Tab-separated table of C-alpha atoms in Angstrom:
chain	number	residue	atom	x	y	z
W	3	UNK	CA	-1.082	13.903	20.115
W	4	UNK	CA	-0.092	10.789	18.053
W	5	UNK	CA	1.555	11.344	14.809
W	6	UNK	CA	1.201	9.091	11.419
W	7	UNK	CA	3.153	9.416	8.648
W	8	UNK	CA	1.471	7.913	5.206
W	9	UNK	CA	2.954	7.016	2.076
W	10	UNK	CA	1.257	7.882	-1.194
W	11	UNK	CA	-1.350	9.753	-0.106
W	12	UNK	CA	-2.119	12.247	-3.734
W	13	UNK	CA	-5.607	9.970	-4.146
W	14	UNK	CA	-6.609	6.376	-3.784
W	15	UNK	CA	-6.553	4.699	-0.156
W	16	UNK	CA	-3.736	6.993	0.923
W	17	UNK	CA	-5.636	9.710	0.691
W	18	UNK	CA	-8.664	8.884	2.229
W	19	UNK	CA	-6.238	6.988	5.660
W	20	UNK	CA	-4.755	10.552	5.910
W	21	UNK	CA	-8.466	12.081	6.022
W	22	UNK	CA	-9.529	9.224	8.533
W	23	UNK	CA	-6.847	10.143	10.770
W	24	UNK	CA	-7.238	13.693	10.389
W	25	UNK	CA	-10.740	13.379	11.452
W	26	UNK	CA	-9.724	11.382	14.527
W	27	UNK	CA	-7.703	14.268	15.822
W	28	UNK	CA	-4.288	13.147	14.943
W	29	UNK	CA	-1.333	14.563	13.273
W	30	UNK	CA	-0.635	13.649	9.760
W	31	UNK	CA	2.159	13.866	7.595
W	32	UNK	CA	1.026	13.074	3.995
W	33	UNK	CA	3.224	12.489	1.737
W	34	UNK	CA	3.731	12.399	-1.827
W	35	UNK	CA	6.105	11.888	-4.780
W	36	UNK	CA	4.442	15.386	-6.211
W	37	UNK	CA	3.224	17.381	-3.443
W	38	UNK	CA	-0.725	18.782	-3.439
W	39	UNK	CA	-2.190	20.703	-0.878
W	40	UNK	CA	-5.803	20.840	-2.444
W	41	UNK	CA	-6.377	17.614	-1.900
W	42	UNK	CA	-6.817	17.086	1.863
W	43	UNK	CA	-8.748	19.723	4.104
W	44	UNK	CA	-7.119	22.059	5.466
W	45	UNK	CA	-5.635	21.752	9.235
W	46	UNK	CA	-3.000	23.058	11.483
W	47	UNK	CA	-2.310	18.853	12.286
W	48	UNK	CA	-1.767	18.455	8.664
W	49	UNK	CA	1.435	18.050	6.836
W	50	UNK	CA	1.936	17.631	2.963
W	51	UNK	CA	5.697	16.318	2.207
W	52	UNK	CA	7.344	15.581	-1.064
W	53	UNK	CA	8.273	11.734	-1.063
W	54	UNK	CA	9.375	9.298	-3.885
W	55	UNK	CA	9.797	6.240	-2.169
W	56	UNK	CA	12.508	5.380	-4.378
W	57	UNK	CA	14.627	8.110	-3.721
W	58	UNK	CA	17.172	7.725	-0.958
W	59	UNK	CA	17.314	10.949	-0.421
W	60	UNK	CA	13.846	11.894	-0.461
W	61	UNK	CA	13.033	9.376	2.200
W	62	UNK	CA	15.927	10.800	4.428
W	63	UNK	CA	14.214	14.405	4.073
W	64	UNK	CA	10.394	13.358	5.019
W	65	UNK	CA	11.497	11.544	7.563
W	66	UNK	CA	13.369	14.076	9.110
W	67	UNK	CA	11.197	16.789	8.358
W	68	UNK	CA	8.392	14.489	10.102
W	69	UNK	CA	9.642	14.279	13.943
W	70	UNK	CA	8.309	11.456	15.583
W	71	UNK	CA	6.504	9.408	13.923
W	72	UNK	CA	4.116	6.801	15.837
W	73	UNK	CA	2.305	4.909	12.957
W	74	UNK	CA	4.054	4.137	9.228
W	75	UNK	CA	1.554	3.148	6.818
W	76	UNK	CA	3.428	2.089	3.461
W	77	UNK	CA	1.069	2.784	1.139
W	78	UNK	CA	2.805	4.033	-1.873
W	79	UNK	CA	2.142	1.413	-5.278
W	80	UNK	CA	1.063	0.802	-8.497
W	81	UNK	CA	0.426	-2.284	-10.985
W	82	UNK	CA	1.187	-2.927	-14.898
W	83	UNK	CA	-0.795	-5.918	-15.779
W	84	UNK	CA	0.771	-8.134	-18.555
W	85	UNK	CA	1.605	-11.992	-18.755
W	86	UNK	CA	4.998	-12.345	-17.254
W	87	UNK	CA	6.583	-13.093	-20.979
W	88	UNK	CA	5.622	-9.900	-22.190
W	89	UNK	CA	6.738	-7.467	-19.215
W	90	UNK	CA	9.638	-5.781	-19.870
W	91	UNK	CA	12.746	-6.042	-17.355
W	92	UNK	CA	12.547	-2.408	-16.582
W	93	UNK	CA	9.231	-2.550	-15.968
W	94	UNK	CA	9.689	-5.498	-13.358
W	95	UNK	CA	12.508	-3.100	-11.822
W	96	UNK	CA	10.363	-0.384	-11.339
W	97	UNK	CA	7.181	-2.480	-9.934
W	98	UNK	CA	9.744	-3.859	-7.092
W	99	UNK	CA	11.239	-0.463	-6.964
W	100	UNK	CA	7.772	1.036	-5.386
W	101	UNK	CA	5.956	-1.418	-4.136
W	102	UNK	CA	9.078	-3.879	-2.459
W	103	UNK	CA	11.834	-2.167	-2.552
W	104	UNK	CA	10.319	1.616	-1.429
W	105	UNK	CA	8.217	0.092	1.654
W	106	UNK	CA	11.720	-1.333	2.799
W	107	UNK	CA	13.587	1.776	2.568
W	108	UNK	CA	10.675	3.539	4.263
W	109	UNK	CA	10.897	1.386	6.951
W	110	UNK	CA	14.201	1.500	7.558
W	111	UNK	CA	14.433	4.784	7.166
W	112	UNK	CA	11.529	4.899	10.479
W	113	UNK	CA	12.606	2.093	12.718
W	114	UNK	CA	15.337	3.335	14.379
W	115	UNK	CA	13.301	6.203	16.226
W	116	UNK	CA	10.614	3.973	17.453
W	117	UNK	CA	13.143	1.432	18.500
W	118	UNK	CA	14.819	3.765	20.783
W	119	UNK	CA	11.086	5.231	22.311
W	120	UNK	CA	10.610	1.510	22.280
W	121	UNK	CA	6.860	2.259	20.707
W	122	UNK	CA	4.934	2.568	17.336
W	123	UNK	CA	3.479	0.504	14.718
W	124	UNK	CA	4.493	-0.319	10.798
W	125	UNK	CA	1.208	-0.979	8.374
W	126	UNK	CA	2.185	-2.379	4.898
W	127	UNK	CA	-0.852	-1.955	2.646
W	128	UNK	CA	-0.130	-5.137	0.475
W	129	UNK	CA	-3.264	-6.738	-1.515
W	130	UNK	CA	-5.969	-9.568	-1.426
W	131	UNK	CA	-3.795	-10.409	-4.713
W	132	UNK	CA	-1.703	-12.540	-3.092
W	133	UNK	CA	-4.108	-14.674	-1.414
W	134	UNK	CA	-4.670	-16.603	-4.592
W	135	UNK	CA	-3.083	-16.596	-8.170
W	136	UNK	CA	-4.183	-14.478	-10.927
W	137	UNK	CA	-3.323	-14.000	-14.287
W	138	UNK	CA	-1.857	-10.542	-15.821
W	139	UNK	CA	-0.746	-9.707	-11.788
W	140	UNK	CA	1.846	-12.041	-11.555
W	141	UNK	CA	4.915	-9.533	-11.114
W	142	UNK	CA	2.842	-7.144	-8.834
W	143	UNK	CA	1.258	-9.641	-6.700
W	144	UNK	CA	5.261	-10.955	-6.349
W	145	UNK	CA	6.095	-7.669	-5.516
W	146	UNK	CA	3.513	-7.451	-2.910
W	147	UNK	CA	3.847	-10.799	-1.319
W	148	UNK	CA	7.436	-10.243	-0.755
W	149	UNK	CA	6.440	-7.425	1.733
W	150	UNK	CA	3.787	-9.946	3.132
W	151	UNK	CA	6.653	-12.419	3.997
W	152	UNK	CA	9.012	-9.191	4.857
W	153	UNK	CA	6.347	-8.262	7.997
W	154	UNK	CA	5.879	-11.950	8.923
W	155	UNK	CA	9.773	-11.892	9.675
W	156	UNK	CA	10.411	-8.899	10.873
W	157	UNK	CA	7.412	-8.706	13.526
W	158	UNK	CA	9.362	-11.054	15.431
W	159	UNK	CA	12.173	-9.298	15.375
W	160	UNK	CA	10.818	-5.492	16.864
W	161	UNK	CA	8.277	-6.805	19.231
W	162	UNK	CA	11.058	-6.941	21.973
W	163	UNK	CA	11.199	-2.908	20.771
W	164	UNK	CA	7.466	-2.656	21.404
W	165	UNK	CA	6.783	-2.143	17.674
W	166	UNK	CA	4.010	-3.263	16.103
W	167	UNK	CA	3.493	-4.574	12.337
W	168	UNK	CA	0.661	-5.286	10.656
W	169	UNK	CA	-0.645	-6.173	6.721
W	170	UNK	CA	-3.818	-4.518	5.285
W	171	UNK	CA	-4.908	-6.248	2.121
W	172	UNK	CA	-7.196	-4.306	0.320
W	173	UNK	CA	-9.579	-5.491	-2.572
W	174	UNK	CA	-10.690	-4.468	-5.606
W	175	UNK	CA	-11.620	-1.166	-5.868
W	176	UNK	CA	-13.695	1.124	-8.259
W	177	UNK	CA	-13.563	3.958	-6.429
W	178	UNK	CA	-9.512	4.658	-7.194
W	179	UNK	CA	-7.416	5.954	-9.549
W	180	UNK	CA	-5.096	2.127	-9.159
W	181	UNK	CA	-7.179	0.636	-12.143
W	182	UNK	CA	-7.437	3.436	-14.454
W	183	UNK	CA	-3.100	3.911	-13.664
W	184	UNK	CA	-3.131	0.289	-14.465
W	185	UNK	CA	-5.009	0.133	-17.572
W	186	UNK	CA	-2.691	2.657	-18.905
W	187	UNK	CA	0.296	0.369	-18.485
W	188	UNK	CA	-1.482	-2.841	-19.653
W	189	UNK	CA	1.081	-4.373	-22.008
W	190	UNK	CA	-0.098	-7.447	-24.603
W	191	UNK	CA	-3.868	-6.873	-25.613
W	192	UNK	CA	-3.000	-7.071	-29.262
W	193	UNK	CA	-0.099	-9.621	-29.060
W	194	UNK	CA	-0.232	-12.242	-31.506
W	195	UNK	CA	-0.292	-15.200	-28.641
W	196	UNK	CA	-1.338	-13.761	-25.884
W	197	UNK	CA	-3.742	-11.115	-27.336
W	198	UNK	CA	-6.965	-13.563	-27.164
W	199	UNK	CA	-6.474	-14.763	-23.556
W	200	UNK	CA	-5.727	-11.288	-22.163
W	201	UNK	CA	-9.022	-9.684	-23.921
W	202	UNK	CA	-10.939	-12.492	-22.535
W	203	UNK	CA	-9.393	-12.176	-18.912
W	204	UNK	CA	-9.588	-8.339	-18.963
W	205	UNK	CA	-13.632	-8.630	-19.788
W	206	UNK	CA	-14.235	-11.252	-17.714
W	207	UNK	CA	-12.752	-8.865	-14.737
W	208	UNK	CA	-14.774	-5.960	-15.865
W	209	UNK	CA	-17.576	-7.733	-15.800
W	210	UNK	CA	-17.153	-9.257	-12.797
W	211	UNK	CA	-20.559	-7.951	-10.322
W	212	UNK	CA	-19.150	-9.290	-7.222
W	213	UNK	CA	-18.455	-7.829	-3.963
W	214	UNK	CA	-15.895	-4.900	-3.978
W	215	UNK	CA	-13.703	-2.526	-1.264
W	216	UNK	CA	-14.260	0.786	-0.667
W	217	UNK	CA	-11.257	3.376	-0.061
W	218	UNK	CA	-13.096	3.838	3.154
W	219	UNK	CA	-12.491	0.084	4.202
W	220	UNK	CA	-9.066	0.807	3.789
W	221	UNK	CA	-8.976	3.535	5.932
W	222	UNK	CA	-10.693	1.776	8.388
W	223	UNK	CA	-8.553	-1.283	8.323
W	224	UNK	CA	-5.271	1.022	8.980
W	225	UNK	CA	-6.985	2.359	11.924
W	226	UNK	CA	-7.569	-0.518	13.534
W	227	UNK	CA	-3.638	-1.914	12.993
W	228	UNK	CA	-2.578	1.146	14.122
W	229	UNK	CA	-4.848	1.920	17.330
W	230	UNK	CA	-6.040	-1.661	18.575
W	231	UNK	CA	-3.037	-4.251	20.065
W	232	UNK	CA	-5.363	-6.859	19.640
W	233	UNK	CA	-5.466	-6.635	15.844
W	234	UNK	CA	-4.505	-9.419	14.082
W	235	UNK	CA	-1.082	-9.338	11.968
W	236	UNK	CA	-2.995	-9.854	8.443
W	237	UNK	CA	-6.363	-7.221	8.013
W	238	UNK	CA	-8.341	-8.129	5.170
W	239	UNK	CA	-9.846	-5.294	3.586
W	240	UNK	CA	-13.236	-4.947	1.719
W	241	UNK	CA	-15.675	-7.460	1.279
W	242	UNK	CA	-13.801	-8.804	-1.662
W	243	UNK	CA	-11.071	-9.334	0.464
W	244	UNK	CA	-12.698	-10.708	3.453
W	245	UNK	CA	-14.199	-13.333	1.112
W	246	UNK	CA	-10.664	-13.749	-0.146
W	247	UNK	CA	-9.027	-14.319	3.198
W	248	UNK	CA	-12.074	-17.009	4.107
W	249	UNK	CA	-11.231	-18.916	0.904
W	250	UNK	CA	-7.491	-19.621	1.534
W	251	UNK	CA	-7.735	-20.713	5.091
């Protein structure tokens, strides 16, 4: 019985990859930076771990904890929409931090075991951000395009391992906790030069009626890196983000 291990899995499209592969008969480690066990039905092939994926040590302790792992899906992230003047330093730190700097770390902290069993597969959940600019994102969608261009290079580099990598780029989607997290750390609304623009960008995006991605797409998406060799490197996911990927070829 395969095993995955999946970053950030307390809601969002962590949580509903760690059901999918639950249902499919697999075992699942699902971990967190604050542990829940009422979130995910309960099963003997289930794991909950405590994981911050910017804490050294608390990689070093899932991952041990976690055996062999088969599939890594980096998952863990969050956003703080502002104009790039306005976003604090520290705030910068901690956006590379999680989304960069964590799925690194993570990584590393998993390759050398399916190096040496010369098998298993990496999925970095990125975002359909990065396929074209937008305002307000600009530090997260940096933060997530960096792991894009991460994967490119470093699929080369374990395919003589047998490792696979692959990039699921979600969309936009209503059914998560990621916009209501990020609407908490929107910076500028009432700044004196930016104010305007950013209440005009924020309700144009609200009022946007065009396709979105449901957690299930996600979830779907992940399977397929994970479970077909075939799959292509980049997996848009979501209608949104299908229709994304279409308008930057």
């Amino acid at each position: 019985m395969k095993t995955v291990l999946i970053t950030g899995c307390s809601s969002g499209f962590g949580l509903e990859t760690a059901r999918h592969f639950l249902a499919q008969g697999w075992q699942v480690v699902a971990t967190m930076r604050t542990p829940r066990e009422d979130v995910l039905p309960p099963s003997e092939r289930l794991r909950v771990l405590q994981l911050d994926v910017t804490d050294a040590q608390s990689i070093r302790n899932a991952v041990e904890a976690a055996g062999p792992i088969d599939v890594l899906v980096n998952n863990a992230g969050f956003g703080a929409p502002a104009p790039l003047e306005l976003t604090s330093m520290e705030t910068v730190r901690a956006l590379f931090e999680t989304n960069t700097f964590g799925t690194i770390a993570v990584t590393q902290a998993v390759l050398p075991q399916m190096r040496a069993r010369k098998s298993g597969v990496v999925v970095n959940v990125t975002s359909s951000v990065t396929y074209k600019p937008l305002p307000l994102v600009g530090i997260y969608r940096a933060a997530k395009a960096a792991v894009n261009a991460l994967t490119e290079s470093m699929a080369s580099e374990v395919e003589p391992f047998g490792v696979r990598v692959h990039i699921v780029l979600p969309g936009s989607s209503g059914e998560t906790s990621f916009r209501d997290t990020a609407r908490t750390r929107l910076r500028g609304i009432d700044d004196e030069a930016y104010g305007d623009f950013m209440q005009q960008t924020v309700a144009r995006m609200l009022a946007s009626t065009g396709p979105g991605t449901r957690a299930k797409d996600v979830a779907e998406a992940v399977w397929r890196a994970a479970t077909d060799p075939s799959a292509p490197m980049h997996i848009p996911a979501g209608a949104d983000a299908v229709q994304w990927a279409a308008e930057a070829r």
